[in-house]
Amino acid sequence: MFNLMVDQIVDSGATVINCSFGLKKLDYNQKEIALLAKETFEKLEVLYPEVVIVAAAGNSSIALNGINNYPGGLPVDNLITVGAIDQQGKVASFTNTQGEGGEVTIAAYGNQVLVGSLNNGTEMMYNSGTSFSAPYVTGSIALIQSIQPGIEAAEIKKLLTDTCLLY
């Protein structure tokens, strides 16, 4: 199902895909589906090297190892997994982190993010999570792609990791 969704999105012309979703409960029983997602991304990288996938790291405060979660945490050149930082630039207490065999590529603001207001505009609504961090990175990638069309996913990933503060 997941690979069909990715195929449809890419066929429609997308060059950056935001996957601000993940498993509610991470565990080692996800190996088969995580490896299937990794295989999908690796095939996508060969067929469409300019397509970047951005995934939320998740909010379980665990280390990602490349098999206990998907799509985030998989060590693939065209996937950028985004963790969360708080207002002070510190790692958010809830964010998943990089473990042996896994990857959290970069972090972005994801703690108490303004997500809207009531109709009268006076009461603001806030939420936290890596699903709120990933869109910041997705938007940044879209800007990079608008300046340099055709830039490959691996180049964008290197550009971001070379120029951003990693946690």
CSV table of C-alpha atoms in Angstrom, one decimal:
chain,number,residue,atom,x,y,z
A,1,MET,CA,0.0,0.0,0.0
A,2,PHE,CA,2.7,2.5,1.0
A,3,ASN,CA,4.8,1.9,-2.2
A,4,LEU,CA,1.7,2.4,-4.3
A,5,MET,CA,1.0,5.7,-2.6
A,6,VAL,CA,4.6,6.9,-3.2
A,7,ASP,CA,4.4,5.8,-6.9
A,8,GLN,CA,1.2,7.8,-7.4
A,9,ILE,CA,2.7,10.9,-5.8
A,10,VAL,CA,5.8,10.8,-7.9
A,11,ASP,CA,3.9,10.1,-11.1
A,12,SER,CA,1.9,13.3,-10.4
A,13,GLY,CA,5.2,15.2,-10.5
A,14,ALA,CA,6.1,15.7,-6.9
A,15,THR,CA,9.8,16.1,-6.1
A,16,VAL,CA,9.6,16.4,-2.4
A,17,ILE,CA,7.2,14.2,-0.3
A,18,ASN,CA,6.4,14.9,3.3
A,19,CYS,CA,5.7,11.7,5.4
A,20,SER,CA,4.7,13.2,8.7
A,21,PHE,CA,3.4,9.9,10.0
A,22,GLY,CA,4.7,6.8,11.5
A,23,LEU,CA,3.9,3.9,13.8
A,24,LYS,CA,2.1,4.5,17.1
A,25,LYS,CA,4.2,1.9,18.8
A,26,LEU,CA,7.7,1.1,17.6
A,27,ASP,CA,9.0,-2.4,18.0
A,28,TYR,CA,11.3,-4.9,16.4
A,29,ASN,CA,8.4,-6.7,14.8
A,30,GLN,CA,8.3,-4.0,12.1
A,31,LYS,CA,11.5,-5.3,10.4
A,32,GLU,CA,9.6,-6.7,7.4
A,33,ILE,CA,7.6,-3.6,6.6
A,34,ALA,CA,10.6,-1.3,7.3
A,35,LEU,CA,12.7,-3.2,4.9
A,36,LEU,CA,10.0,-3.1,2.3
A,37,ALA,CA,9.8,0.7,2.7
A,38,LYS,CA,13.6,0.9,2.4
A,39,GLU,CA,13.4,-1.2,-0.8
A,40,THR,CA,10.8,1.2,-2.2
A,41,PHE,CA,13.0,4.3,-1.4
A,42,GLU,CA,16.0,2.6,-3.0
A,43,LYS,CA,14.1,1.8,-6.2
A,44,LEU,CA,12.7,5.4,-6.2
A,45,GLU,CA,16.3,6.7,-5.9
A,46,VAL,CA,17.3,4.9,-9.0
A,47,LEU,CA,14.2,5.8,-11.1
A,48,TYR,CA,13.8,9.4,-9.7
A,49,PRO,CA,17.0,10.7,-8.2
A,50,GLU,CA,15.6,14.2,-7.7
A,51,VAL,CA,12.8,13.0,-5.4
A,52,VAL,CA,13.3,13.6,-1.7
A,53,ILE,CA,11.3,11.9,1.0
A,54,VAL,CA,11.0,13.7,4.3
A,55,ALA,CA,9.8,11.7,7.3
A,56,ALA,CA,9.0,12.4,10.9
A,57,ALA,CA,11.4,10.6,13.3
A,58,GLY,CA,8.5,9.8,15.7
A,59,ASN,CA,7.7,10.7,19.3
A,60,SER,CA,8.6,7.6,21.4
A,61,SER,CA,11.9,8.8,22.9
A,62,ILE,CA,13.7,5.8,21.5
A,63,ALA,CA,16.7,5.2,19.2
A,64,LEU,CA,15.8,4.3,15.7
A,65,ASN,CA,17.7,1.3,14.3
A,66,GLY,CA,16.5,1.0,10.7
A,67,ILE,CA,14.0,-1.8,11.4
A,68,ASN,CA,11.9,-0.6,14.4
A,69,ASN,CA,10.1,2.2,12.5
A,70,TYR,CA,9.1,3.3,9.0
A,71,PRO,CA,9.3,5.5,7.0
A,72,GLY,CA,11.5,7.5,9.3
A,73,GLY,CA,14.8,6.2,10.5
A,74,LEU,CA,15.8,4.3,7.5
A,75,PRO,CA,19.3,5.0,6.3
A,76,VAL,CA,18.7,5.8,2.6
A,77,ASP,CA,20.2,8.6,0.5
A,78,ASN,CA,16.9,10.1,-0.6
A,79,LEU,CA,15.2,10.0,2.8
A,80,ILE,CA,15.6,12.8,5.4
A,81,THR,CA,14.4,11.8,8.8
A,82,VAL,CA,13.5,14.8,11.0
A,83,GLY,CA,13.7,14.9,14.8
A,84,ALA,CA,12.4,17.7,17.0
A,85,ILE,CA,14.0,20.5,19.0
A,86,ASP,CA,12.4,22.8,21.5
A,87,GLN,CA,12.4,26.6,21.7
A,88,GLN,CA,15.9,26.7,23.1
A,89,GLY,CA,17.3,24.5,20.3
A,90,LYS,CA,17.7,21.5,22.6
A,91,VAL,CA,16.6,18.0,21.6
A,92,ALA,CA,12.9,17.7,22.5
A,93,SER,CA,12.2,15.1,25.3
A,94,PHE,CA,9.8,13.1,23.1
A,95,THR,CA,11.7,12.9,19.9
A,96,ASN,CA,13.2,9.6,18.6
A,97,THR,CA,16.9,9.7,18.0
A,98,GLN,CA,19.5,8.0,15.9
A,99,GLY,CA,20.6,4.5,17.0
A,100,GLU,CA,22.9,2.0,15.5
A,101,GLY,CA,21.7,1.1,12.0
A,102,GLY,CA,19.2,3.9,11.9
A,103,GLU,CA,19.2,7.6,11.1
A,104,VAL,CA,17.8,10.9,12.2
A,105,THR,CA,19.2,13.3,9.6
A,106,ILE,CA,18.3,16.7,11.0
A,107,ALA,CA,16.1,18.3,13.6
A,108,ALA,CA,13.7,21.2,13.4
A,109,TYR,CA,11.4,23.1,15.7
A,110,GLY,CA,8.7,20.8,16.9
A,111,ASN,CA,7.7,21.7,20.5
A,112,GLN,CA,4.6,23.7,21.1
A,113,VAL,CA,4.2,24.7,17.5
A,114,LEU,CA,1.3,27.1,16.8
A,115,VAL,CA,-1.1,25.1,14.6
A,116,GLY,CA,-4.1,27.4,14.5
A,117,SER,CA,-6.6,29.4,16.4
A,118,LEU,CA,-10.3,29.4,17.1
A,119,ASN,CA,-12.7,31.3,14.8
A,120,ASN,CA,-12.5,34.4,16.9
A,121,GLY,CA,-8.6,34.4,16.6
A,122,THR,CA,-8.1,34.9,20.3
A,123,GLU,CA,-7.4,31.3,21.5
A,124,MET,CA,-4.4,29.8,20.0
A,125,MET,CA,-3.8,26.0,19.6
A,126,TYR,CA,-0.4,24.4,20.0
A,127,ASN,CA,0.9,20.9,19.4
A,128,SER,CA,4.2,19.1,19.6
A,129,GLY,CA,5.8,16.3,17.7
A,130,THR,CA,8.1,15.4,14.8
A,131,SER,CA,5.1,15.6,12.5
A,132,PHE,CA,5.3,19.4,13.1
A,133,SER,CA,9.1,19.4,12.5
A,134,ALA,CA,9.1,17.6,9.2
A,135,PRO,CA,7.1,20.3,7.3
A,136,TYR,CA,9.8,22.9,8.0
A,137,VAL,CA,12.4,20.7,6.3
A,138,THR,CA,10.0,19.8,3.5
A,139,GLY,CA,9.4,23.5,2.8
A,140,SER,CA,13.1,24.2,2.9
A,141,ILE,CA,13.8,21.5,0.3
A,142,ALA,CA,11.0,22.9,-1.9
A,143,LEU,CA,12.8,26.3,-1.9
A,144,ILE,CA,16.1,24.6,-2.7
A,145,GLN,CA,14.5,22.8,-5.6
A,146,SER,CA,12.9,26.0,-6.9
A,147,ILE,CA,16.4,27.6,-7.0
A,148,GLN,CA,18.2,24.6,-8.5
A,149,PRO,CA,15.7,22.4,-10.4
A,150,GLY,CA,16.9,18.9,-11.0
A,151,ILE,CA,19.1,18.8,-7.9
A,152,GLU,CA,19.3,15.2,-6.7
A,153,ALA,CA,18.1,14.0,-3.3
A,154,ALA,CA,21.5,12.9,-2.1
A,155,GLU,CA,22.9,16.4,-2.9
A,156,ILE,CA,20.1,18.1,-1.0
A,157,LYS,CA,20.7,15.8,2.0
A,158,LYS,CA,24.4,16.6,2.0
A,159,LEU,CA,23.7,20.3,1.7
A,160,LEU,CA,21.4,20.2,4.7
A,161,THR,CA,23.7,18.1,6.8
A,162,ASP,CA,26.8,20.1,5.9
A,163,THR,CA,25.1,23.5,6.7
A,164,CYS,CA,22.8,22.8,9.6
A,165,LEU,CA,23.4,22.3,13.3
A,166,LEU,CA,23.0,18.6,13.9
A,167,TYR,CA,22.0,17.3,17.3
